[in-house]
CSV table of C-alpha atoms (C1' of nucleotides) in Angstrom, one decimal:
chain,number,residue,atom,x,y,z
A,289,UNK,CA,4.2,-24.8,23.7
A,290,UNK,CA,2.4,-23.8,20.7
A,291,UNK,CA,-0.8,-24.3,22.0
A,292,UNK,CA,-0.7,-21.9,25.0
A,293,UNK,CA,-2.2,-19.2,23.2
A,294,UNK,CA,-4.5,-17.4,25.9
A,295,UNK,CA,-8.0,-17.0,24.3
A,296,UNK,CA,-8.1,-14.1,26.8
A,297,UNK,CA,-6.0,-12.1,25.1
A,298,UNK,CA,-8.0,-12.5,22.6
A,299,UNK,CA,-11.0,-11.0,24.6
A,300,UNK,CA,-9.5,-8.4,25.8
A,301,UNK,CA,-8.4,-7.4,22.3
A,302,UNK,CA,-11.9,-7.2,20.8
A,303,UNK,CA,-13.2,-5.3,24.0
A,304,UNK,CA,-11.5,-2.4,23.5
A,305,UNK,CA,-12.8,-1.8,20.5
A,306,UNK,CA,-15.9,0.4,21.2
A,307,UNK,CA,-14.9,3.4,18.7
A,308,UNK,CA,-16.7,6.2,18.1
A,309,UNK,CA,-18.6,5.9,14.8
A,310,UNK,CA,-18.6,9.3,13.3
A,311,UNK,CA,-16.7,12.2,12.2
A,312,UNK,CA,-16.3,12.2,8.4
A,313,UNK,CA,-19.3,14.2,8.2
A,314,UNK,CA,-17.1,17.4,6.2
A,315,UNK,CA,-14.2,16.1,5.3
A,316,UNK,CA,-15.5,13.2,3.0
A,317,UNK,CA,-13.7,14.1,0.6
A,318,UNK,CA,-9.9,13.5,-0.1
A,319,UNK,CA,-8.2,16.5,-0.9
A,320,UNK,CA,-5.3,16.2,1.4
A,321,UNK,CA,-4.3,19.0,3.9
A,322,UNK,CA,-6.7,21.2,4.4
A,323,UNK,CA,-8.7,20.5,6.7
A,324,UNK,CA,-7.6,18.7,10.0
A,325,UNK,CA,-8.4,16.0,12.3
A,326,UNK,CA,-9.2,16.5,16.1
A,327,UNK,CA,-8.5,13.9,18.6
A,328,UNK,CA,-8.8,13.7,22.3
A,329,UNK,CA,-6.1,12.2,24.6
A,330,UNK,CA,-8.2,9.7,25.2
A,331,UNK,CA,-8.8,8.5,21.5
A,332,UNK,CA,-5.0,8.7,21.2
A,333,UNK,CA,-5.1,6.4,23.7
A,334,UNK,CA,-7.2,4.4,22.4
A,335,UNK,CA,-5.2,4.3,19.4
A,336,UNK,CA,-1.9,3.6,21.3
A,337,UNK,CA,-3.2,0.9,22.3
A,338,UNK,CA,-4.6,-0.8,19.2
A,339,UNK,CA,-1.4,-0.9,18.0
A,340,UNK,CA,0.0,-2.1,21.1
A,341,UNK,CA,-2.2,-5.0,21.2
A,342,UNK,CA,-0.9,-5.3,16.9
A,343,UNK,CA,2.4,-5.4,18.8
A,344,UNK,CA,1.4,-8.0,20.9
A,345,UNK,CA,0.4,-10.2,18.8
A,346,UNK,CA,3.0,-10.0,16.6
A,347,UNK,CA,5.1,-10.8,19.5
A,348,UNK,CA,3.3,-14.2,20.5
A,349,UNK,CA,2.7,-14.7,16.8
A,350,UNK,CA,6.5,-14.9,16.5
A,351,UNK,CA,7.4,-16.9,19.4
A,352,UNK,CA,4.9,-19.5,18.3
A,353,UNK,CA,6.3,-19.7,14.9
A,354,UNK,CA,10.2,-20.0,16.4
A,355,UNK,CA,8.7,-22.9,18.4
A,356,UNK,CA,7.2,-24.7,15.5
A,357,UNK,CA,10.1,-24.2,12.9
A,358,UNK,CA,12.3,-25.5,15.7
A,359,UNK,CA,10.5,-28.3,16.5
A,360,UNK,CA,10.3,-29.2,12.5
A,361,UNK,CA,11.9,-27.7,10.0
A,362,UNK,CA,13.6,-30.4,7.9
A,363,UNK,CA,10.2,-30.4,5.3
A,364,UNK,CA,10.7,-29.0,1.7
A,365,UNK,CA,9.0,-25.9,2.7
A,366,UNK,CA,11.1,-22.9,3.1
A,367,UNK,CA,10.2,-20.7,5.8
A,368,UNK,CA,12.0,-17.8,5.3
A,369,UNK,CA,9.9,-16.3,2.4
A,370,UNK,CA,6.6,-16.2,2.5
A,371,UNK,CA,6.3,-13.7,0.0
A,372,UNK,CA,5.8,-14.1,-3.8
A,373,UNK,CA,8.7,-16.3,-4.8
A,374,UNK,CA,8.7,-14.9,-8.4
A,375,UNK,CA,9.2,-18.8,-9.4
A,376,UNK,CA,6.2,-20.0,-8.2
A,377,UNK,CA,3.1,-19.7,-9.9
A,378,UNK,CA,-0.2,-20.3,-8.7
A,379,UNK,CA,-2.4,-22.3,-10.6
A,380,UNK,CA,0.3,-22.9,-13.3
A,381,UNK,CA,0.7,-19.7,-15.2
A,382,UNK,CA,3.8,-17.6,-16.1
A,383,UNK,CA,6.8,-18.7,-14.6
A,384,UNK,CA,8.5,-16.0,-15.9
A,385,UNK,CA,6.3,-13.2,-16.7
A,386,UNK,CA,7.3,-11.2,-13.1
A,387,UNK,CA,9.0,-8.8,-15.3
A,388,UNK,CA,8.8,-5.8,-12.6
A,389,UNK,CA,10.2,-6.1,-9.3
A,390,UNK,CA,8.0,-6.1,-6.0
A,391,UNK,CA,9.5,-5.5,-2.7
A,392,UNK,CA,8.3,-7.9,-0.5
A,393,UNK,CA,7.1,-6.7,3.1
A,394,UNK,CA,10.3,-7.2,4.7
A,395,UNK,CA,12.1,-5.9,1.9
A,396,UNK,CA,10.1,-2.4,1.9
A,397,UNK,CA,10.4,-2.6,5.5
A,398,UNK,CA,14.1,-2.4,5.4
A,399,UNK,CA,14.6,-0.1,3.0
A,400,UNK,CA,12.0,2.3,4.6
A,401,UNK,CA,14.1,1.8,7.4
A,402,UNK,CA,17.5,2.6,5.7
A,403,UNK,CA,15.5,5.5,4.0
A,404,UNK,CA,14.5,6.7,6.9
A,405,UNK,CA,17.8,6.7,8.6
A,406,UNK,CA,18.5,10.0,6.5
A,407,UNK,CA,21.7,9.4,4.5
A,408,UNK,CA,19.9,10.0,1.5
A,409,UNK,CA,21.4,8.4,-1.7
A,410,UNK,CA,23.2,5.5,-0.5
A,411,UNK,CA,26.4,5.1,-2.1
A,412,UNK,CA,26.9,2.6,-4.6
A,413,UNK,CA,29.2,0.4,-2.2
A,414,UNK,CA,26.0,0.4,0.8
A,415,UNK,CA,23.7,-0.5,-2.4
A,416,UNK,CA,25.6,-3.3,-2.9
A,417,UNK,CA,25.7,-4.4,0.8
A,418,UNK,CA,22.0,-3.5,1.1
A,419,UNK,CA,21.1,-5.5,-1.9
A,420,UNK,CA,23.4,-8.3,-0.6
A,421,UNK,CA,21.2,-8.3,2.8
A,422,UNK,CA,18.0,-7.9,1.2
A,423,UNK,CA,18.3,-10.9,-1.3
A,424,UNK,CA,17.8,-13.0,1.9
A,425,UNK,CA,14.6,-11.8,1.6
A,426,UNK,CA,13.8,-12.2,-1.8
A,427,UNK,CA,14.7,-11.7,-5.3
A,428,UNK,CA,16.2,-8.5,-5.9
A,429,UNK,CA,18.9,-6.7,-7.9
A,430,UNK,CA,21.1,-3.3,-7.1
A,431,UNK,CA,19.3,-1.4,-10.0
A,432,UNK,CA,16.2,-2.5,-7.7
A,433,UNK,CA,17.2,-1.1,-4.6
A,434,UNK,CA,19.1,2.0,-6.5
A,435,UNK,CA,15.3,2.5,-8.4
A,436,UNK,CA,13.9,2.1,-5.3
A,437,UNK,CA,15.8,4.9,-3.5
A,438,UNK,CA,15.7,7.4,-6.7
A,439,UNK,CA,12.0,6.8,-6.5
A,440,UNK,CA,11.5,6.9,-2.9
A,441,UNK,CA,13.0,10.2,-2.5
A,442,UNK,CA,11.6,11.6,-5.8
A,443,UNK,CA,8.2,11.1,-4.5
A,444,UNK,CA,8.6,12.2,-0.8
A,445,UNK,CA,9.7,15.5,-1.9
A,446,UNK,CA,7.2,15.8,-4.2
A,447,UNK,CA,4.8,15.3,-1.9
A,448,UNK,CA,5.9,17.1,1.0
A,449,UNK,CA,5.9,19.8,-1.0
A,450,UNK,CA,2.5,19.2,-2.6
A,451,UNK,CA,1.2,19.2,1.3
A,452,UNK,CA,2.6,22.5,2.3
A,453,UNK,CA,1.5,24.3,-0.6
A,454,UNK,CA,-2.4,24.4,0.2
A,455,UNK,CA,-2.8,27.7,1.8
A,456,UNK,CA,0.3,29.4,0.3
A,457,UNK,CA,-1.8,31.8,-1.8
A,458,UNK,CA,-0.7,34.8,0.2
A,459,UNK,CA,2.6,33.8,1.6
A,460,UNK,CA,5.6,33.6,-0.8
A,461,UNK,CA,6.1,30.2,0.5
A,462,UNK,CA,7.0,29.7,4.4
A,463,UNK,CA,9.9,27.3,4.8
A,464,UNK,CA,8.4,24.6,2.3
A,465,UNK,CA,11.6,24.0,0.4
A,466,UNK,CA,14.6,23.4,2.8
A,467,UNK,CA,17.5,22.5,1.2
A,468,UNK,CA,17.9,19.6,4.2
A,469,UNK,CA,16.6,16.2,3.7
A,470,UNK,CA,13.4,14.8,3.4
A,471,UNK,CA,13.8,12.8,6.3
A,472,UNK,CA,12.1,16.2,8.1
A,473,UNK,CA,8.5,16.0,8.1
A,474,UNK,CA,6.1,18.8,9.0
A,475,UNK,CA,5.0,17.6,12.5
A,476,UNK,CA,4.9,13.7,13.0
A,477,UNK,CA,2.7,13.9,16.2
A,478,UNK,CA,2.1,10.2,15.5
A,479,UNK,CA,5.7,8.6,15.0
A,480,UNK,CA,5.9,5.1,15.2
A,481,UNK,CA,8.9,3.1,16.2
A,482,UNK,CA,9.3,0.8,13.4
A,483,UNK,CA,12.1,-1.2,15.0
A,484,UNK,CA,8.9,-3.1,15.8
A,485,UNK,CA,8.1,-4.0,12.2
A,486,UNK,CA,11.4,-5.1,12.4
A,487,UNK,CA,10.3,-8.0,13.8
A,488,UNK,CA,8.9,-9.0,11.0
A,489,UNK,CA,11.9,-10.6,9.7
A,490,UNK,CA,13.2,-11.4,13.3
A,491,UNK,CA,11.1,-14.8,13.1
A,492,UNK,CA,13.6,-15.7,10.5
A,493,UNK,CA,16.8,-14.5,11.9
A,494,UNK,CA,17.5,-11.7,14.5
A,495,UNK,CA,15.9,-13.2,17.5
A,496,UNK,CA,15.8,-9.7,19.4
A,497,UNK,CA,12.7,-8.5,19.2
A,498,UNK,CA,12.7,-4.4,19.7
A,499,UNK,CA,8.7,-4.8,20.6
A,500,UNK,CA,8.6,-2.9,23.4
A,501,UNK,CA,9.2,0.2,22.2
A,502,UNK,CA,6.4,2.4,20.9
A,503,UNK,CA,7.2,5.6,22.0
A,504,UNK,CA,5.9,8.0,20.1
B,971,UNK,CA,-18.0,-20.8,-2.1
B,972,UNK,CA,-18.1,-20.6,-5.6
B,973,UNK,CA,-17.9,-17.3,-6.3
B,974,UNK,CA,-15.5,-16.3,-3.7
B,975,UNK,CA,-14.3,-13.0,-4.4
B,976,UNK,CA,-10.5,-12.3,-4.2
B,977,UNK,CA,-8.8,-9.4,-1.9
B,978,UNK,CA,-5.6,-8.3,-2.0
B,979,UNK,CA,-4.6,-5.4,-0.9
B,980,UNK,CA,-2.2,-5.3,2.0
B,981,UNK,CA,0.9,-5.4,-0.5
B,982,UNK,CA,0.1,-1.6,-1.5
B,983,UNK,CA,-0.8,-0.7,1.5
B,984,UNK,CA,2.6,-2.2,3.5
B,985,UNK,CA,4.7,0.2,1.1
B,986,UNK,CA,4.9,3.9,2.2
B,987,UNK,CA,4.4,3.7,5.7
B,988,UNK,CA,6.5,5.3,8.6
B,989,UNK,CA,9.4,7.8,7.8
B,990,UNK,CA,9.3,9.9,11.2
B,991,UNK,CA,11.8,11.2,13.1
B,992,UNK,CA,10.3,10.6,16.4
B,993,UNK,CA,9.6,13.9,18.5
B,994,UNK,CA,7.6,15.1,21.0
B,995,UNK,CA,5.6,12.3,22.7
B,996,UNK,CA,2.3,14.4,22.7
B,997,UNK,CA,0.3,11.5,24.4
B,998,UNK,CA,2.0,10.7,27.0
B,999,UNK,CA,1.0,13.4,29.2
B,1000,UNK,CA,-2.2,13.1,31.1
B,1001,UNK,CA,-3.2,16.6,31.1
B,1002,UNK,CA,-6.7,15.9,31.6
B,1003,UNK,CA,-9.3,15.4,28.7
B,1004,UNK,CA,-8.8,19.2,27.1
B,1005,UNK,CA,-5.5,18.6,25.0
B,1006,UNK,CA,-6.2,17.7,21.7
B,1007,UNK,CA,-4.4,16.8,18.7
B,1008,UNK,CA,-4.7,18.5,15.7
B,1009,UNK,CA,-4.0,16.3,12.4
B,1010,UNK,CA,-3.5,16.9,8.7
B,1011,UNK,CA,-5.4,14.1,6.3
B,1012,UNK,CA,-2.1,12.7,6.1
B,1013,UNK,CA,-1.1,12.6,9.4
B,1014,UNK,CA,-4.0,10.4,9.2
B,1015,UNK,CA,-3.5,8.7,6.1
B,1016,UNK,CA,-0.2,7.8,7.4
B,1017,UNK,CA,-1.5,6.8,10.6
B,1018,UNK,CA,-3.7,4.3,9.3
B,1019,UNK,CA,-0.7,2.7,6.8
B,1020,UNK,CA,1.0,2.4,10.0
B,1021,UNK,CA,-2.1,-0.1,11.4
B,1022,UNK,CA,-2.0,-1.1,8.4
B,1023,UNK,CA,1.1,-2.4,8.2
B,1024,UNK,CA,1.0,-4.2,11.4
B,1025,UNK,CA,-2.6,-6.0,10.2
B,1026,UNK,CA,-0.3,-7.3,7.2
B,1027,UNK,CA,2.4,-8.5,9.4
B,1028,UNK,CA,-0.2,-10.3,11.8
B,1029,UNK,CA,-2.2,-11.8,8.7
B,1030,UNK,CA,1.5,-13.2,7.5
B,1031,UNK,CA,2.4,-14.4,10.9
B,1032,UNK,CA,-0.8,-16.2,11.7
B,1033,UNK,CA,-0.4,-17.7,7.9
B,1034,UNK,CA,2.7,-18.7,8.3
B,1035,UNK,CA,2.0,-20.6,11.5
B,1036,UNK,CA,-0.9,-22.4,9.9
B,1037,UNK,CA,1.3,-23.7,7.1
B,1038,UNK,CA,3.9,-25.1,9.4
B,1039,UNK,CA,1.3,-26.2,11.9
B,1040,UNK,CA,-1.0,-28.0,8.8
B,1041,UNK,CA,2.4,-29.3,7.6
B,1042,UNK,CA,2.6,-31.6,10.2
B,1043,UNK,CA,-0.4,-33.1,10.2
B,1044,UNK,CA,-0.7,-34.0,7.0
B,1045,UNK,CA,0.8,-33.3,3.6
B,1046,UNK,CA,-0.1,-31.5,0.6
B,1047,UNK,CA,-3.5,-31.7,0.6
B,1048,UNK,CA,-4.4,-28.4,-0.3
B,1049,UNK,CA,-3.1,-27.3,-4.2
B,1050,UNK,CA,-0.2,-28.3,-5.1
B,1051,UNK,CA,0.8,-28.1,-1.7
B,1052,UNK,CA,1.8,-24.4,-2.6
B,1053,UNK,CA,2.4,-22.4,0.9
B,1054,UNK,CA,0.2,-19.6,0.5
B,1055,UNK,CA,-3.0,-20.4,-1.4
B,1056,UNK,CA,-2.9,-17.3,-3.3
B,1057,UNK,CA,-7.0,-16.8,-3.6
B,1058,UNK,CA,-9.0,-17.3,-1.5
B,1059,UNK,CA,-11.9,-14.4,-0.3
B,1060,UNK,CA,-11.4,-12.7,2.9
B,1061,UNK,CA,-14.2,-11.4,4.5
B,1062,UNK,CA,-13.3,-8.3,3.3
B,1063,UNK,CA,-10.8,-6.3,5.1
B,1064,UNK,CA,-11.5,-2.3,4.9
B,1065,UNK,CA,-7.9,-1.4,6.4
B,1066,UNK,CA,-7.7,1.5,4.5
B,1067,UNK,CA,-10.6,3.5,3.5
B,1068,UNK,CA,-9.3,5.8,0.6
B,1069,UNK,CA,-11.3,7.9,-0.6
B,1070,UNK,CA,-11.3,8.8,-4.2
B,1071,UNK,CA,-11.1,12.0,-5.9
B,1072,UNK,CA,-13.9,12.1,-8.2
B,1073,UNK,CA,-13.8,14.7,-11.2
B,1074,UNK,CA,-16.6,17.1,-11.3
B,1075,UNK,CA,-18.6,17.4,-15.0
B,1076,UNK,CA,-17.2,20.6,-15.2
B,1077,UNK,CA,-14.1,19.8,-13.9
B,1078,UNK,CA,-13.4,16.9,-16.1
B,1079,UNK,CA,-14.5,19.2,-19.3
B,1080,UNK,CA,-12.1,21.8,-18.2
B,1081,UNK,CA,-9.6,18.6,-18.0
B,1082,UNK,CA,-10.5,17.0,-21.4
B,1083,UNK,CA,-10.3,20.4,-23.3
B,1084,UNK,CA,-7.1,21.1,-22.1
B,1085,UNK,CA,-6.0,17.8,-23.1
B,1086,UNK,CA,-7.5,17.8,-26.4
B,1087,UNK,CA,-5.7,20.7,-26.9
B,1088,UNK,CA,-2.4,18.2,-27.5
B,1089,UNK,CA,-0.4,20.1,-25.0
B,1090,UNK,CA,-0.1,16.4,-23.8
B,1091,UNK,CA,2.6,17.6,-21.3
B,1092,UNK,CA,1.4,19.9,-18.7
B,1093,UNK,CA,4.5,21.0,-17.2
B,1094,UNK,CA,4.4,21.5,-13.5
B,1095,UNK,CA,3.7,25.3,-13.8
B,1096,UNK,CA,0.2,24.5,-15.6
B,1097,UNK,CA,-0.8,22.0,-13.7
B,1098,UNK,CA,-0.5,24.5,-10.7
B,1099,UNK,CA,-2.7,27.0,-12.9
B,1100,UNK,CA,-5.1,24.5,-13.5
B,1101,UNK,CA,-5.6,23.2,-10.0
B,1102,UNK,CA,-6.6,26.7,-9.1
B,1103,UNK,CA,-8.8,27.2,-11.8
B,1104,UNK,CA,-10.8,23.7,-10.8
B,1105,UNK,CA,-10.7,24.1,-7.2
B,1106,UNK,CA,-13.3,26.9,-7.8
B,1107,UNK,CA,-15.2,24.0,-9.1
B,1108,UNK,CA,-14.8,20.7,-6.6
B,1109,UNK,CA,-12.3,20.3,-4.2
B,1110,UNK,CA,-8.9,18.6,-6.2
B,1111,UNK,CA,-5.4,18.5,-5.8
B,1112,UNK,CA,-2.6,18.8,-8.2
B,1113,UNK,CA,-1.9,15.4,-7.3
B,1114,UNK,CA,-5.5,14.3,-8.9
B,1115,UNK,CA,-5.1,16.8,-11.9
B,1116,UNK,CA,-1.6,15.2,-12.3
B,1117,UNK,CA,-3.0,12.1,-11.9
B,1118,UNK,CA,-5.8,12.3,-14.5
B,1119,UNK,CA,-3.2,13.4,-17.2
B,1120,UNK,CA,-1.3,10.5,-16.5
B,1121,UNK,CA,-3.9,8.1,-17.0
B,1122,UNK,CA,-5.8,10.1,-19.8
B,1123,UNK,CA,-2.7,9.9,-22.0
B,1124,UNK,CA,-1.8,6.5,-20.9
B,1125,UNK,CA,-5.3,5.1,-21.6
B,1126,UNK,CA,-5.9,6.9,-24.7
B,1127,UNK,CA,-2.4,5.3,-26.1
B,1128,UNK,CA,-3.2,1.9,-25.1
B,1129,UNK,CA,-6.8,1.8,-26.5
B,1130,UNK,CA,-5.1,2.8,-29.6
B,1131,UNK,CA,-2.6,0.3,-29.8
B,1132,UNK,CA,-5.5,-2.2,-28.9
B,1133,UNK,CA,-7.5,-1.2,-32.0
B,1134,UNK,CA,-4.8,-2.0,-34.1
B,1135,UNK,CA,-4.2,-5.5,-32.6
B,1136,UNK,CA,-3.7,-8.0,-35.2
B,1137,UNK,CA,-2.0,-10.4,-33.6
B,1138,UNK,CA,-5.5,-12.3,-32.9
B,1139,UNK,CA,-3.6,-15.7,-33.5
B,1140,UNK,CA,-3.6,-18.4,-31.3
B,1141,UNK,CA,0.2,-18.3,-31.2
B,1142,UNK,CA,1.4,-14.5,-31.2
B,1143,UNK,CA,1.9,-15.1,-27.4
B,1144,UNK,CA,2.3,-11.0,-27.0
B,1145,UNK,CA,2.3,-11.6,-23.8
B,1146,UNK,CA,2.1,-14.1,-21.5
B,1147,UNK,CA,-0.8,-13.4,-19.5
B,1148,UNK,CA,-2.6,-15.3,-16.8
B,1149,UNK,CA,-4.4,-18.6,-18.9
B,1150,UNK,CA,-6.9,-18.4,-15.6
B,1151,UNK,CA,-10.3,-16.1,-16.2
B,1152,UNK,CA,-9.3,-12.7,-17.3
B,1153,UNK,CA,-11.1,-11.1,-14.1
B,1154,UNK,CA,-9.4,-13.3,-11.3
B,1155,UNK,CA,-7.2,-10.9,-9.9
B,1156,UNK,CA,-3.3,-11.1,-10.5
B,1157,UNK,CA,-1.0,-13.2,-8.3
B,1158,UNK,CA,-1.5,-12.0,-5.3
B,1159,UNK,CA,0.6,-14.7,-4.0
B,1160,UNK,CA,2.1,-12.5,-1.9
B,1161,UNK,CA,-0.9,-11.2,0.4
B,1162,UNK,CA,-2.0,-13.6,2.6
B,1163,UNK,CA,-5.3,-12.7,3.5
B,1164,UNK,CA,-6.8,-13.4,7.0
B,1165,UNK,CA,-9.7,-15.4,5.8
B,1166,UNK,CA,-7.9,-18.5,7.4
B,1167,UNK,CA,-7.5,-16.6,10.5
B,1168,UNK,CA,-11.0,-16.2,10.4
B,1169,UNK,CA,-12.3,-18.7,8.9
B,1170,UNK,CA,-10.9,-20.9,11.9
B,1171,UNK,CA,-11.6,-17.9,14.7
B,1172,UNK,CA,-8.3,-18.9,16.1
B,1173,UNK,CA,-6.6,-17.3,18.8
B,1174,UNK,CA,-6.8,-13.9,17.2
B,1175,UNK,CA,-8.9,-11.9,15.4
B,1176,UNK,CA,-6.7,-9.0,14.9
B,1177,UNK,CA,-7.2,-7.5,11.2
B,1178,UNK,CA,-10.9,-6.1,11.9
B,1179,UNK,CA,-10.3,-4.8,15.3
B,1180,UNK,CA,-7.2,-2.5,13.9
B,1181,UNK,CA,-8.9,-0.5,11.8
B,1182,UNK,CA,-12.5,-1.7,11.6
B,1183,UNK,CA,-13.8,-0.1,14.6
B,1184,UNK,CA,-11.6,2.9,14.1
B,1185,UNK,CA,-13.2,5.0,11.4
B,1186,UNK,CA,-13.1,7.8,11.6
C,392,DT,C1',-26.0,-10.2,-4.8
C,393,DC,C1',-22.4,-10.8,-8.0
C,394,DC,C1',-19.6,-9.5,-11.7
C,395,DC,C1',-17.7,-6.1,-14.8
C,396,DT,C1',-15.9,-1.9,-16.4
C,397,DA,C1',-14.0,2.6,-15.8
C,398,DT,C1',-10.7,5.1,-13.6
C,399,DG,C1',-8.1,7.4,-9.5
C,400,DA,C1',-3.9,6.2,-7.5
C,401,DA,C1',0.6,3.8,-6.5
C,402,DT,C1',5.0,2.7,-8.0
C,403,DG,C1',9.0,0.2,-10.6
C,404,DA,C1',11.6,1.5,-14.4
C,405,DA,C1',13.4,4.4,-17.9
C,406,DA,C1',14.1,8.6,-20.3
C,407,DG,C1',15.8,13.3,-20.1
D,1251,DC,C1',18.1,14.4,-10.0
D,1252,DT,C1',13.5,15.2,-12.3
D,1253,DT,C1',9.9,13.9,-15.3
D,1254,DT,C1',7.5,10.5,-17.9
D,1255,DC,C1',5.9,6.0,-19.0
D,1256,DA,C1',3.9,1.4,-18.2
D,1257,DT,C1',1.7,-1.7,-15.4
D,1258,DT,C1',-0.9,-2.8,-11.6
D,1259,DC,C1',-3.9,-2.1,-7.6
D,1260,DA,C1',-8.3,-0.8,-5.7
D,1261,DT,C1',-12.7,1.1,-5.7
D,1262,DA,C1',-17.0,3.4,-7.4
D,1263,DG,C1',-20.8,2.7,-10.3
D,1264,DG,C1',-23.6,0.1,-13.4
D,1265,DG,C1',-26.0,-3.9,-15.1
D,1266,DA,C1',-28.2,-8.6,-14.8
DNA sequence: TCCCTATGAATGAAAG
DNA sequence: CTTTCATTCATAGGGA
């Protein structure tokens, strides 16, 4: 049941924590790109498994939620959303005063995903189908999603372009602008399935959970 | 308890994560301790969204559980029997540690003259110019020169408009902000902090060990 | 220690 | 699509 949660894991969690302390020492300030970070296999390690134990307990977090909702779910409280529902205040305010659109986690997590995915501006028919499947996660309209995407994509470029531009004093300018799609990114030595995070939303309805696979 | 001080921040940080097309594994060898892996700051940065976003996905979990689980014990007895109980301090989660780009006197002289001159739009090109001319005194980007032009003209607009605010009535109703204390932070009804997860040292204790031990 | 203000940064939406 | 605007988030720094 609900209550077999194993304190263990718990312990076992907190002792792998024994980081090193140290290393901001020149780089304390943000300018991105240009200086670099150097890790050893075994603090990549260490950081595989950090988020493998996040993965974990998102796993057992899950299963204990499906067990409770199942076992009760006829109260007036709606599971699905947990996020902002735009129509209830908190401590009796503006009802109606949302006037901007925020994505809720499972929202962004989707369309990062369908971003991701590389076909770039999705036509208006997948917008509608997209929007159609996302208002089960919360309020949201097609100009949303369509903003969304415009934005998205905007701002990627921008940046990836912003990044490779540091040192290109001397050079024309290497392969910076490719006429391909953004969904290239310099070197992602750290990728990260995200058809875990997709389990966010698997509480609520796909009950496949794709935690397993962090293969990066 | 009284002067609890409210955190939200996981809703920012959930957005841009992941957006990798997975490649070569890179860890998964065990070539002994030499190999090392070289990072950009935003290799890094993204990294730690990525954490980040599974810290937010455990917090929301392990909320959502204790709302069904308090559920059936008992009924509303917490305000308004609202789901998420929208303040409420967290011991203070420093998932992400951004750093901030902090102007330079000289730097931000050079900035304010060349906005004073009323070019209030500096294209792209200029902005490019300028970052070079104020790298030579600070490190910036043309993301933070960009950034302060942005806010300088927005800023200077809206303390304008503010001066000339005569709608001091008791009924204008401008806008409808927040009746609660000007400083309590907006809805965040949408972040559930951990503080319950802590606050009850249940099964996990997952947000901290993510990121807290791992600064580097 | 706590709260407030200033401001860098993020981002939805709209204009161009 | 690209650029700009408006609003909001989050944090550094200051004051009591």
């Amino acid at each position: 049941m609900m209550g077999e949660w194993r304190q263990q894991q718990q312990q076992q969690i907190i002792n792998q924590n024994l980081q090193n302390p140290e290393e901001d020492d020149g780089v304390g300030n943000g300018n991105g790109g240009l200086f670099v970070k150097v890790m050893t296999d075994e603090q990549m390690e260490q950081l595989r498994q950090q988020i493998a134990v996040y993965t974990t307990i998102c796993d057992q977090l899950v299963d204990l939620h499906k067990q409770l909702s199942a076992q009760q779910d006829l109260t007036g409280m709606r599971l699905g959303n947990f996020y902002c529902d735009p129509f209830m205040a908190s401590g009796g305010h503006k009802i109606t005063s949302r006037q901007r659109w925020t994505p809720s986690p499972v929202q962004l997590q989707i369309l990062e995903q369908i971003f991701e995915e590389g076909n770039g501006t999705p036509c208006k028919q997948k917008i509608k189908e997209l929007t159609m499947e996302l208002t089960q996660h919360g309020q949201i309209s097609e100009t949303n999603v369509y903003n969304w995407f415009q934005n998205r994509r905007a701002r990627s470029k921008r940046k990836q372009s912003m990044t490779a531009q540091n040192n290109a004093e001397s050079e024309a300018e290497p392969e910076v602008e490719s006429p391909r799609d953004e969904k290239t990114k310099p070197e992602d030595i750290l990728s990260f399935d995200n058809s875990a995070l997709r389990a966010e939303n698997m509480y609520l309805q796909s009950p496949e959970l794709g935690f397993g696979n962090f293969d990066w």
